[in-house]
Amino acid sequence: MKFQRLFPLLPILLLWTATCQAQTGKPYREEYMEWEEFLEAYLYSDVAEAAEQEGEGERGEQARLEYLDRLEDLHRQPLNLNTASRSELLALPFLTVAQVDTLLSYRQRHRRFVTLGELQTIPQITYQQRRYLSLFTFAGDTVRPPQTWQDRWLGGKYEVTARADVPLYRRDGFKSTTASKPNQHYYGPPVAHALRYRYRHRSGAAYGMTLQQDAGEPFGRGNNRPYDYWSVYAQVPLLRQRTILWLGDYDVLWGEGLLMGGMNYGGRASLLGSALRQPHFIRPHTSLTEQGFQRGVAAQTQIGKRWEAQAFASFRRVDAHLDGDTVTSLRDAGLHRTKSEILTQRTLSEVLMGARLLCHWRGGAASVGGYGAWYDKTIYPALHDYNRYYLRGKSAGGWSIDAAHDARRWQYRGECAFDASLHAATSHTLRLSPTMRPFSVVVQARYFSPRFVAPYAETLQSASRVQNELGLLLGADYQGWRRAKFSGYVDYSYHERPMYRVSAPSHRLRGWLSAAFPLRSAWEMETRYQYSAKQEDVTGHPGLLQFLHRHSLRLAAHLLQPNYSLHLSADACALFSQTASVRWGRMLSVRGMWKPLPTLQLHTFVAGFWTDDHATRIYGYEPQLRHGGAFPSFAYQGARLVLLGNWQLTSRASISLRYSFLRYFNRQEISSGAARIASPMQNDLSLQFEWRWLGRAHR
């Protein structure tokens, strides 16, 4: 018990030990856009698709948070353009292989980048990409100091983050009246908190720890010793970085994601703005997401100049609902507050092993590999038409072949996968750039057998899993005319077997158009239109399908200045069906930033929304603390206010305070069950403290 009480102080003890021999330092940053503006421009289209993708659940939301966390880490640990390696630059998702090679060629000819303004002289880098690069790179020193063992493991960048979320209201689960109702009673305190400790060195050495407790979860009791979620990782480069070893928690991302993870997380518009590179990544698991990662050991080694091998072995206990010794469903939420949730905690043992062999050449790569998974209990969910070919039994497995190539006028990536029963899934994307101007056309085709089983897959898909789909996407992207950007796509998918809420073969169609262009003043205008049509059952008449049509429109204006910014948005959506009247959703919002002092930033968000139901909800960006979800949805009728302040106390320490207020006009309570708030208002307060410093190697 004494150890459990001291355990939360471990990151602080580590911080104190390291700071005894640390010194601060911060590279000069030339940022041409705000971080929030980048998130809204780069990720909004993908998040908005979630409004159409029913049944996506916690898994898709966690995939987005995981991707957002990776982008935040890249932003907080910017690359030095004068010393960054080719592989480090390729980690930036919006740069193609050809563009990275052009940057390296320019650096070799001119020996260094003096400022990021020199990117304007490279015609292959567009205006929008130059703005993105300012958030992830800087023009620094050209000398890499010699690295000793002490420099690699003590001389890098340290970061400690502590966060607490305090609700200024009370949910029913915390009331004493629910103590006699175990499934409606929360066993822990209402305050949520998290601690993160991170270390990273430019050589690739890294280690860290994450501790998190959600609101309502018991602290230091039951399986929580003392935290409900903990994560530890280490990344160890060996043999002059030709071999990398991962210990603890890590993520595996292969190819298109048909077997193990992926980088698209369901977003079609990302095909228009991101580089078509095939990710063959194993990386530390650094986010707060509690599912979808591996725990154990992984290794990657370079064999000669072109060959590379990867292997991993993982053992985890995951959450699952049990009926005797049979698993009836897997849980992805990671919440353990009530008795029923606690009974699902880490009830299923999972052993996962895999390996992959890669071949690289200039501009491309190809690989072949596979995995196997074994469970200590039989997985057999209740049988329905839509889940007949879900994962069942005590094992799973598969293998795949993938390839990617980046040429001057075209890019390609694709993967063909087979499960243990040889059912197939395949996905291929081709981008053509027929002219010298920044114009491109994208074609993407995919086919997933209705019987294909891949429990760890996450790729470009219309359904909630990689299964039962035939799809084709056509898109185009143009940048250049007066720094304007135009993009759009049309995506069609056919589902041969029944799906959730669809008891017969069905069709889906999506469309997206976006235009952004700067004005003569500091203003920038933007408009986005999205259309979707999908079939689902008519209520009370299984097998009789109807089309649901959704039209969404956003008009936005952005004023960008060095010390302040203003973002005005108007959103509207209309939902049509054959058996119901038209339903509407509307929202007006204002988001602003003011920097009264070099060390102080103030953010605000105000919105009013009016929607007929949850199906007509609207997504928007709110100012968030680091590692927080950035795109909440707004439904029914109400008002939203967010205030956020970031204060740089010293060159090492910063503190952030966030207050949010939600008021419904047509509801007298919020949520239901144990999460119910017996009021139309919800107030939350969050406090975050960060301490960052550089080790002795940077003196």
XYZ file of C-alpha atoms in Angstrom:
699
model
C 0.000 0.000 0.000
C 2.884 2.380 0.749
C 4.360 1.663 -2.690
C 1.006 2.393 -4.335
C 0.869 5.770 -2.628
C 4.388 6.653 -3.804
C 3.899 5.337 -7.348
C 2.319 8.570 -8.728
C 5.481 10.422 -7.629
C 7.746 8.295 -9.840
C 7.686 10.703 -12.846
C 8.535 13.595 -10.520
C 11.489 11.665 -9.078
C 12.714 10.912 -12.598
C 12.331 14.589 -13.507
C 14.346 15.695 -10.451
C 17.118 13.192 -11.177
C 17.519 14.321 -14.780
C 17.331 18.052 -14.084
C 20.355 17.795 -11.821
C 22.418 17.687 -15.032
C 20.135 19.405 -17.572
C 20.094 22.748 -19.322
C 17.366 24.420 -21.286
C 17.451 25.185 -24.961
C 14.927 25.916 -27.647
C 15.392 26.164 -31.417
C 14.210 29.261 -33.219
C 10.821 28.566 -34.786
C 9.467 30.259 -37.903
C 5.809 29.264 -37.790
C 3.680 30.468 -40.696
C 0.405 29.126 -39.295
C -1.200 28.153 -35.993
C -1.249 24.561 -34.801
C -5.054 24.723 -34.496
C -5.307 26.008 -38.069
C -3.231 23.053 -39.279
C -5.470 20.561 -37.476
C -8.594 22.101 -38.944
C -7.154 22.248 -42.466
C -5.466 18.833 -42.457
C -7.764 16.666 -40.329
C -11.265 18.194 -40.427
C -12.330 16.399 -43.617
C -11.449 13.005 -42.142
C -13.159 13.668 -38.826
C -16.282 14.995 -40.551
C -16.682 11.616 -42.234
C -17.345 10.104 -38.813
C -20.739 11.800 -38.874
C -21.662 9.489 -41.764
C -19.997 6.307 -40.529
C -22.462 4.754 -38.111
C -21.116 1.871 -36.088
C -17.551 3.178 -36.104
C -17.526 3.241 -32.303
C -14.593 3.714 -29.969
C -12.133 2.019 -32.306
C -12.260 4.696 -34.995
C -12.187 7.488 -32.408
C -9.098 5.978 -30.774
C -7.411 5.646 -34.180
C -7.923 9.375 -34.768
C -6.608 10.295 -31.310
C -3.586 8.055 -31.882
C -2.841 9.774 -35.195
C -3.341 13.220 -33.655
C -0.935 12.328 -30.850
C 1.737 11.317 -33.380
C 1.343 14.646 -35.170
C 1.625 16.506 -31.865
C 4.858 14.678 -31.037
C 6.302 15.627 -34.429
C 5.257 19.239 -33.829
C 6.719 19.412 -30.334
C 9.971 17.744 -31.459
C 10.685 19.649 -34.718
C 13.287 18.427 -37.203
C 16.376 20.433 -38.022
C 16.276 20.786 -41.816
C 20.065 21.009 -41.890
C 20.688 17.685 -40.143
C 17.473 15.648 -40.561
C 17.888 12.317 -42.306
C 15.832 11.135 -45.243
C 13.854 8.708 -43.068
C 13.081 11.468 -40.545
C 11.723 13.755 -43.264
C 9.676 10.893 -44.722
C 7.879 10.670 -41.367
C 6.076 13.911 -42.297
C 2.852 12.630 -43.909
C 2.319 15.528 -46.339
C 5.672 15.205 -48.177
C 6.249 12.818 -51.067
C 9.463 10.867 -51.566
C 10.329 13.072 -54.561
C 9.844 16.236 -52.486
C 12.055 14.895 -49.681
C 14.786 14.044 -52.202
C 14.470 17.565 -53.632
C 14.923 19.084 -50.157
C 18.023 16.967 -49.542
C 19.416 17.868 -52.962
C 18.936 21.590 -52.245
C 20.656 21.182 -48.866
C 23.585 19.407 -50.473
C 24.038 22.110 -53.141
C 23.693 25.098 -50.786
C 25.143 23.334 -47.718
C 22.395 24.579 -45.403
C 19.019 26.292 -44.992
C 19.518 29.718 -43.419
C 15.757 30.252 -42.930
C 12.582 28.395 -43.863
C 11.892 31.213 -46.321
C 14.289 29.453 -48.716
C 11.597 26.823 -49.281
C 9.972 29.320 -51.651
C 12.817 28.716 -54.113
C 11.918 25.014 -54.381
C 9.009 24.870 -56.875
C 8.108 21.283 -55.947
C 7.062 22.458 -52.434
C 3.635 24.111 -52.551
C 2.546 27.145 -50.561
C 0.410 25.005 -48.240
C 3.234 22.532 -47.650
C 5.607 25.371 -46.754
C 3.154 26.472 -44.106
C 2.863 22.906 -42.804
C 6.658 22.509 -42.715
C 6.997 25.563 -40.467
C 5.211 23.609 -37.723
C 7.446 20.535 -37.951
C 10.908 21.833 -38.947
C 13.367 24.647 -38.261
C 16.631 25.862 -39.805
C 19.239 25.090 -37.165
C 22.896 24.249 -36.765
C 24.634 22.118 -39.369
C 26.931 20.302 -36.937
C 26.003 17.029 -35.281
C 28.108 16.687 -32.114
C 29.724 13.286 -31.466
C 27.478 10.910 -29.564
C 28.587 8.932 -26.559
C 26.485 6.489 -24.583
C 25.781 9.176 -21.986
C 24.790 11.703 -24.671
C 22.378 9.252 -26.294
C 20.517 8.329 -23.114
C 20.878 11.477 -20.993
C 21.539 14.312 -23.441
C 18.260 14.446 -25.373
C 14.911 16.143 -24.845
C 12.871 15.521 -21.705
C 9.232 16.227 -21.082
C 6.915 15.690 -18.124
C 3.174 16.425 -18.380
C 0.618 16.295 -15.579
C -3.082 16.854 -16.203
C -6.231 16.886 -14.074
C -9.860 17.152 -15.297
C -12.313 18.420 -12.696
C -16.076 18.231 -13.424
C -18.085 21.070 -11.880
C -21.228 18.905 -11.765
C -22.215 15.452 -10.548
C -23.198 12.448 -12.611
C -25.725 9.965 -11.229
C -23.041 7.282 -10.908
C -21.318 9.258 -8.138
C -24.442 9.702 -6.013
C -24.939 7.630 -2.874
C -28.358 6.486 -4.101
C -26.638 4.240 -6.659
C -24.461 2.399 -4.114
C -27.005 -0.437 -3.980
C -26.997 -0.660 -7.801
C -23.499 -1.926 -8.760
C -24.031 -1.461 -12.489
C -25.104 2.160 -11.972
C -22.482 3.082 -9.356
C -19.000 4.454 -10.046
C -16.362 2.988 -7.730
C -13.816 5.779 -8.146
C -13.539 9.570 -7.698
C -14.942 12.041 -10.263
C -11.571 13.685 -11.022
C -9.575 12.241 -13.932
C -5.830 12.683 -14.175
C -2.843 11.568 -16.246
C 0.957 11.675 -15.944
C 3.367 11.393 -18.877
C 7.161 11.175 -18.879
C 8.993 11.300 -22.242
C 12.606 11.241 -23.389
C 13.836 11.456 -26.987
C 17.257 11.794 -28.610
C 18.054 12.584 -32.245
C 19.893 9.252 -32.515
C 16.548 7.463 -32.113
C 16.916 6.564 -28.445
C 13.660 7.099 -26.560
C 11.830 5.958 -23.466
C 8.752 7.013 -21.540
C 5.886 6.186 -19.248
C 2.168 7.005 -19.163
C -0.208 6.736 -16.200
C -3.903 7.515 -16.576
C -7.010 7.334 -14.435
C -10.415 8.075 -15.980
C -13.196 9.696 -13.960
C -15.080 7.097 -11.940
C -12.360 4.437 -12.019
C -11.127 3.155 -8.619
C -7.583 4.176 -7.712
C -5.241 1.591 -6.165
C -7.947 -1.065 -5.865
C -8.758 -4.280 -7.682
C -6.753 -4.594 -10.901
C -5.660 -0.960 -10.697
C -2.217 -1.023 -9.093
C -2.557 1.825 -8.633
C -3.592 3.172 -12.064
C -6.210 1.733 -14.358
C -3.956 2.318 -17.396
C -0.185 2.333 -17.460
C 2.231 2.178 -20.358
C 6.041 1.952 -20.498
C 8.222 1.873 -23.596
C 11.844 2.076 -24.700
C 13.321 2.456 -28.190
C 16.924 1.276 -28.396
C 19.050 1.915 -31.524
C 21.909 -0.581 -31.953
C 24.791 -1.155 -34.378
C 24.937 2.466 -35.561
C 21.138 2.580 -35.874
C 21.072 -0.334 -38.335
C 19.063 -2.258 -35.732
C 16.304 -0.871 -33.531
C 14.793 -2.668 -30.551
C 11.449 -1.767 -28.942
C 10.564 -2.884 -25.432
C 7.237 -2.415 -23.686
C 4.293 -0.926 -25.596
C 4.521 -0.246 -29.314
C 2.386 0.131 -32.464
C 2.753 -1.892 -35.668
C 1.674 -0.210 -38.938
C 2.026 -2.249 -42.123
C 1.185 -1.306 -45.696
C -2.395 -0.262 -46.350
C -3.421 -1.587 -42.939
C -5.158 -4.739 -44.241
C -3.465 -6.828 -41.546
C -1.868 -4.540 -38.953
C -3.035 -0.963 -38.500
C -2.760 1.864 -40.981
C -2.280 5.604 -41.405
C -5.589 6.560 -43.059
C -7.913 5.880 -40.085
C -10.894 6.100 -42.446
C -10.167 9.444 -44.113
C -10.613 9.741 -47.865
C -9.545 13.356 -48.190
C -6.151 12.362 -46.760
C -5.436 10.629 -50.080
C -5.544 14.050 -51.749
C -3.225 15.884 -49.381
C -0.868 13.206 -48.030
C 2.039 11.427 -49.635
C 1.326 7.958 -50.999
C 3.995 6.161 -49.028
C 3.681 2.704 -47.605
C 4.153 2.792 -43.824
C 6.173 -0.112 -42.456
C 6.480 1.349 -39.008
C 7.040 -0.046 -35.580
C 6.987 2.829 -33.124
C 6.538 3.385 -29.393
C 2.961 3.662 -28.182
C 2.923 7.157 -26.691
C -0.754 8.121 -26.646
C -3.430 7.745 -23.966
C -5.478 5.283 -26.041
C -5.844 2.040 -24.122
C -6.513 -0.367 -27.003
C -5.051 -1.291 -30.360
C -1.362 -1.505 -29.416
C 1.076 -4.343 -28.731
C 3.010 -5.101 -25.545
C 6.251 -7.049 -25.535
C 9.316 -6.850 -27.771
C 9.883 -5.872 -31.412
C 12.972 -5.488 -33.585
C 13.947 -4.072 -36.950
C 17.298 -4.606 -38.637
C 18.935 -3.442 -41.860
C 20.306 -6.214 -44.082
C 22.657 -4.757 -46.643
C 21.653 -1.585 -48.484
C 18.189 -2.593 -49.626
C 16.793 -5.205 -47.287
C 15.161 -4.812 -43.916
C 13.524 -7.278 -41.551
C 10.962 -6.717 -38.783
C 9.634 -9.053 -36.115
C 7.523 -8.661 -32.984
C 6.026 -10.690 -30.154
C 3.274 -9.381 -27.894
C 1.337 -10.607 -24.869
C -1.572 -8.597 -23.490
C -4.700 -9.028 -21.456
C -7.601 -7.193 -23.114
C -11.161 -6.328 -22.081
C -13.954 -8.693 -23.089
C -17.492 -9.647 -22.069
C -17.648 -13.279 -20.954
C -20.435 -15.832 -20.871
C -18.775 -18.607 -18.910
C -15.549 -19.334 -20.821
C -16.801 -17.788 -24.062
C -16.114 -14.231 -25.184
C -19.316 -12.643 -26.475
C -17.778 -9.262 -27.386
C -14.533 -7.313 -27.156
C -14.503 -3.887 -25.454
C -12.505 -0.963 -26.852
C -13.630 1.868 -24.558
C -11.038 1.255 -21.812
C -13.448 2.374 -19.058
C -13.726 0.440 -15.773
C -16.056 2.440 -13.519
C -19.050 0.257 -12.687
C -19.254 -3.398 -11.634
C -20.200 -4.592 -15.123
C -17.270 -2.691 -16.667
C -14.828 -3.937 -14.036
C -15.901 -7.547 -14.693
C -14.703 -7.164 -18.294
C -11.297 -5.793 -17.286
C -8.399 -7.758 -18.781
C -10.347 -11.022 -19.011
C -8.879 -12.276 -22.304
C -5.222 -13.197 -22.893
C -3.842 -12.415 -26.333
C -0.563 -13.639 -27.845
C 0.419 -11.948 -31.101
C 3.487 -12.613 -33.260
C 4.506 -11.403 -36.699
C 7.377 -10.741 -39.082
C 7.974 -8.832 -42.294
C 10.740 -8.651 -44.919
C 11.147 -5.401 -46.879
C 13.098 -4.412 -49.969
C 13.832 -0.723 -50.638
C 14.907 0.989 -53.839
C 15.124 4.608 -54.878
C 11.591 5.936 -54.734
C 9.879 2.752 -53.625
C 9.623 -0.342 -51.455
C 7.950 -3.750 -51.343
C 7.416 -6.216 -48.508
C 5.911 -9.550 -47.559
C 4.968 -10.700 -44.088
C 2.338 -12.132 -41.796
C 1.132 -12.557 -38.245
C -0.565 -15.061 -35.954
C -2.799 -14.429 -32.915
C -3.898 -16.850 -30.202
C -6.408 -16.396 -27.347
C -6.949 -18.343 -24.131
C -10.756 -18.315 -24.554
C -13.105 -18.953 -27.437
C -14.454 -15.823 -29.125
C -18.025 -16.356 -30.295
C -20.358 -13.318 -30.349
C -24.130 -13.785 -30.590
C -24.851 -14.778 -34.172
C -26.551 -12.269 -36.495
C -26.561 -11.894 -40.263
C -24.296 -8.840 -40.109
C -21.614 -10.481 -37.887
C -21.707 -14.043 -39.238
C -18.091 -13.785 -40.452
C -16.600 -11.784 -37.596
C -13.653 -13.229 -35.674
C -14.683 -16.544 -34.089
C -12.617 -19.215 -32.385
C -9.316 -19.072 -30.500
C -6.911 -17.931 -33.220
C -6.467 -15.620 -36.203
C -3.757 -14.992 -38.737
C -2.860 -13.803 -42.200
C -0.152 -12.702 -44.607
C 0.163 -9.981 -47.230
C 2.290 -8.489 -50.009
C 2.500 -4.733 -50.511
C 4.421 -2.276 -52.682
C 4.789 1.465 -53.201
C 6.633 3.639 -55.717
C 7.029 7.398 -56.016
C 8.033 8.730 -59.443
C 8.061 12.265 -60.784
C 4.633 12.108 -62.437
C 2.942 9.306 -60.538
C 2.733 7.561 -57.185
C 1.389 4.118 -56.343
C 0.800 2.051 -53.254
C -1.125 -1.160 -52.749
C -1.485 -4.307 -50.683
C -2.955 -7.795 -51.157
C -3.765 -9.721 -47.970
C -5.087 -13.194 -47.130
C -6.407 -14.456 -43.811
C -5.816 -17.923 -42.341
C -8.643 -19.351 -44.508
C -7.237 -17.650 -47.659
C -10.048 -15.118 -47.920
C -8.682 -12.023 -49.656
C -8.582 -8.260 -49.219
C -6.826 -5.831 -51.524
C -6.404 -2.072 -51.813
C -4.585 -0.044 -54.492
C -4.102 3.714 -54.925
C -2.628 5.572 -57.923
C -1.942 9.315 -58.086
C -1.099 11.028 -61.386
C 0.403 14.512 -61.780
C 0.209 15.133 -65.539
C 1.505 18.734 -65.566
C 4.233 20.760 -63.908
C 1.640 22.711 -61.958
C 0.540 21.261 -58.592
C -2.403 19.310 -60.003
C -3.035 15.627 -59.315
C -5.677 12.961 -59.900
C -6.190 10.038 -57.507
C -7.785 6.647 -58.191
C -8.296 4.189 -55.343
C -9.824 0.700 -55.640
C -10.437 -1.807 -52.853
C -12.057 -5.182 -52.352
C -12.578 -6.937 -49.010
C -14.096 -10.406 -49.063
C -17.204 -10.767 -46.865
C -15.374 -13.607 -45.062
C -12.032 -11.843 -44.633
C -11.053 -11.781 -40.937
C -8.411 -9.310 -39.731
C -9.079 -8.110 -36.148
C -6.146 -5.629 -36.159
C -6.821 -4.063 -39.575
C -7.611 -0.372 -40.045
C -7.625 1.136 -43.532
C -9.702 3.210 -45.931
C -13.164 1.663 -45.496
C -16.847 2.541 -45.464
C -17.938 -0.056 -42.926
C -16.752 -0.460 -39.333
C -14.203 -3.163 -40.263
C -12.112 -4.393 -43.179
C -14.683 -6.820 -44.546
C -17.559 -7.063 -47.018
C -16.773 -4.147 -49.343
C -16.076 -3.309 -52.985
C -15.103 0.336 -53.461
C -13.814 2.862 -55.987
C -12.660 6.437 -55.324
C -11.879 9.204 -57.842
C -10.364 12.458 -56.612
C -8.472 15.541 -57.735
C -6.370 18.188 -56.031
C -5.071 21.544 -57.300
C -2.813 24.084 -55.580
C -1.073 27.071 -57.024
C -3.354 29.711 -58.592
C -2.906 32.724 -56.303
C -2.120 30.281 -53.485
C -5.610 28.793 -53.719
C -6.352 25.136 -53.092
C -9.192 23.089 -54.608
C -9.856 19.419 -53.915
C -12.655 16.900 -54.196
C -13.495 13.231 -54.490
C -16.323 10.799 -55.189
C -16.316 7.408 -53.490
C -18.671 4.488 -54.224
C -18.892 1.262 -52.219
C -20.975 -1.893 -52.537
C -21.586 -4.275 -49.628
C -22.503 -7.802 -50.688
C -23.531 -9.113 -47.257
C -25.833 -7.612 -44.593
C -24.346 -5.042 -42.222
C -25.425 -3.463 -38.955
C -28.898 -1.929 -39.560
C -28.767 -3.177 -43.157
C -30.233 -6.662 -43.676
C -29.580 -6.926 -47.452
C -26.859 -6.035 -49.995
C -26.435 -2.252 -50.043
C -24.730 0.701 -51.730
C -23.036 3.854 -50.411
C -21.870 7.024 -52.136
C -19.785 9.886 -50.756
C -18.688 13.158 -52.288
C -16.456 15.973 -51.066
C -15.574 19.411 -52.454
C -13.283 21.927 -50.793
C -11.907 25.325 -51.801
C -9.622 27.671 -49.868
C -8.120 30.906 -51.147
C -6.458 33.939 -49.510
C -7.761 37.471 -50.024
C -5.706 40.608 -50.562
C -5.817 41.415 -46.886
C -4.919 38.976 -44.112
C -8.211 37.111 -44.552
C -8.566 33.646 -46.010
C -11.877 32.214 -47.246
C -12.857 28.565 -47.226
C -15.868 26.484 -48.221
C -16.518 22.752 -47.923
C -19.380 20.631 -49.186
C -19.963 16.974 -48.374
C -22.611 14.589 -49.664
C -23.342 11.036 -48.610
C -26.001 8.511 -49.518
C -26.316 5.134 -47.838
C -28.934 2.431 -47.592
C -30.341 1.062 -44.369
C -33.422 -0.834 -43.179
C -36.793 0.854 -42.938
C -37.713 0.680 -39.261
C -39.954 -2.326 -38.638
C -39.409 -3.769 -42.132
C -36.169 -5.814 -42.261
C -34.999 -6.380 -45.819
C -36.745 -3.264 -47.119
C -34.046 -0.652 -47.668
C -34.225 3.105 -48.009
C -31.633 5.719 -48.980
C -30.474 8.299 -46.461
C -29.057 11.431 -48.104
C -26.963 13.873 -46.103
C -25.780 17.267 -47.392
C -23.263 19.260 -45.326
C -21.946 22.746 -46.061
C -19.372 24.855 -44.261
C -18.432 28.487 -44.937
C -15.464 29.886 -43.031
C -13.312 32.999 -42.907
C -9.924 33.185 -41.206
C -7.996 36.277 -40.128
C -4.372 35.447 -39.351
C -1.977 37.852 -37.642
C 1.217 37.208 -35.640
C -0.357 38.112 -32.283
C -4.010 37.299 -32.884
C -6.348 35.347 -35.136
C -10.074 35.075 -35.758
C -12.005 32.204 -37.323
C -15.687 32.557 -38.271
C -17.653 29.477 -39.356
C -21.193 28.687 -40.441
C -22.162 25.005 -40.735
C -25.385 23.455 -41.988
C -26.539 19.950 -42.848
C -29.752 18.403 -44.173
C -30.749 14.744 -43.846
C -33.289 13.272 -46.263
C -34.873 9.821 -46.152
C -37.762 8.118 -47.950
C -39.823 7.536 -44.809
C -39.250 10.694 -42.754
C -39.342 14.442 -43.186
C -36.231 16.511 -43.749
C -34.059 16.975 -40.655
C -31.725 19.936 -40.259
C -28.605 20.862 -38.379
C -27.062 24.338 -38.057
C -24.175 25.899 -36.142
C -22.507 29.308 -35.942
C -19.124 29.468 -34.255
C -16.290 31.900 -33.535
C -12.797 30.858 -32.524
C -10.051 33.298 -31.640
C -6.498 33.544 -30.341
C -4.784 36.523 -28.699
C -1.164 36.756 -27.606
C -0.950 39.785 -25.277
C 2.523 38.757 -24.088
C 5.261 36.627 -25.665
C 4.717 34.091 -22.864
C 0.900 34.154 -22.767
C -1.652 32.837 -25.265
C -5.425 33.076 -24.828
C -7.884 31.014 -26.889
C -11.662 31.121 -27.011
C -14.469 29.286 -28.779
C -18.145 30.287 -28.825
C -20.847 28.389 -30.709
C -24.591 28.182 -31.001
C -26.098 25.040 -32.547
C -29.572 23.889 -33.552
C -30.039 20.321 -34.811
C -33.179 18.209 -35.020
C -31.512 15.054 -33.647
C -28.202 13.285 -33.127
C -28.067 12.130 -36.765
C -27.772 15.779 -37.880
C -24.913 16.554 -35.495
C -22.138 18.890 -36.625
C -18.426 18.669 -35.935
C -16.200 21.597 -35.055
C -12.743 22.331 -33.706
C -12.344 23.481 -30.095
C -9.148 24.734 -28.414
C -7.773 21.775 -26.510
C -5.018 20.892 -24.118
C -2.307 18.744 -25.586
C -3.268 15.066 -26.045
C -6.965 15.947 -25.963
C -9.591 15.203 -28.583
C -9.932 18.138 -30.932
C -13.216 17.617 -32.829
C -16.336 17.175 -30.646
C -19.814 16.904 -32.139
C -22.755 19.219 -31.421
C -26.355 17.992 -31.437
C -29.813 19.263 -30.380
C -30.116 22.940 -29.337
C -27.623 24.732 -27.189
C -24.588 26.959 -26.714
C -20.935 26.156 -26.147
C -18.136 28.218 -24.618
C -14.458 27.257 -24.245
C -11.726 29.387 -22.661
C -8.101 28.263 -22.770
C -4.964 29.952 -21.503
C -1.348 28.865 -22.034
C 1.289 30.569 -19.910
C 5.014 29.938 -20.384
C 6.189 30.339 -16.785
C 9.877 29.842 -17.591
C 11.894 28.534 -20.512
C 11.257 25.066 -19.060
C 7.815 25.173 -17.486
C 4.356 26.037 -18.786
C 0.868 25.807 -17.382
C -2.481 25.592 -19.206
C -5.995 26.108 -17.889
C -9.135 25.185 -19.833
C -12.750 25.932 -18.912
C -15.700 24.664 -20.943
C -19.407 25.373 -20.601
C -22.294 23.614 -22.356
C -25.951 24.661 -22.095
C -28.871 22.888 -23.784
C -32.077 24.819 -24.465
C -34.372 21.901 -25.292
C -33.154 19.275 -22.805
C -33.392 19.098 -19.028
C -30.695 16.470 -18.577
C -27.506 15.298 -20.276
C -26.671 11.673 -21.156
C -28.339 8.697 -19.458
C -27.758 5.846 -17.035
C -24.853 6.250 -14.630
C -23.433 9.089 -16.781
C -26.630 11.163 -16.485
C -26.341 14.807 -15.383
C -29.624 16.045 -13.922
C -29.189 19.493 -15.441
C -29.126 21.083 -18.897
C -25.697 22.578 -18.085
C -22.232 21.049 -17.963
C -19.092 22.827 -16.708
C -15.582 21.329 -16.847
C -12.211 22.602 -15.670
C -8.859 21.139 -16.769
C -5.364 21.999 -15.584
C -2.149 20.881 -17.278
C 1.468 21.432 -16.275
C 4.419 20.762 -18.596
C 8.120 20.766 -17.901
C 10.531 20.401 -20.836
C 14.294 20.623 -20.902
C 17.386 19.541 -22.813
C 20.115 17.284 -21.470
C 23.770 18.133 -21.025
C 24.636 17.262 -24.646
C 22.951 20.509 -25.733
C 25.100 22.766 -23.558
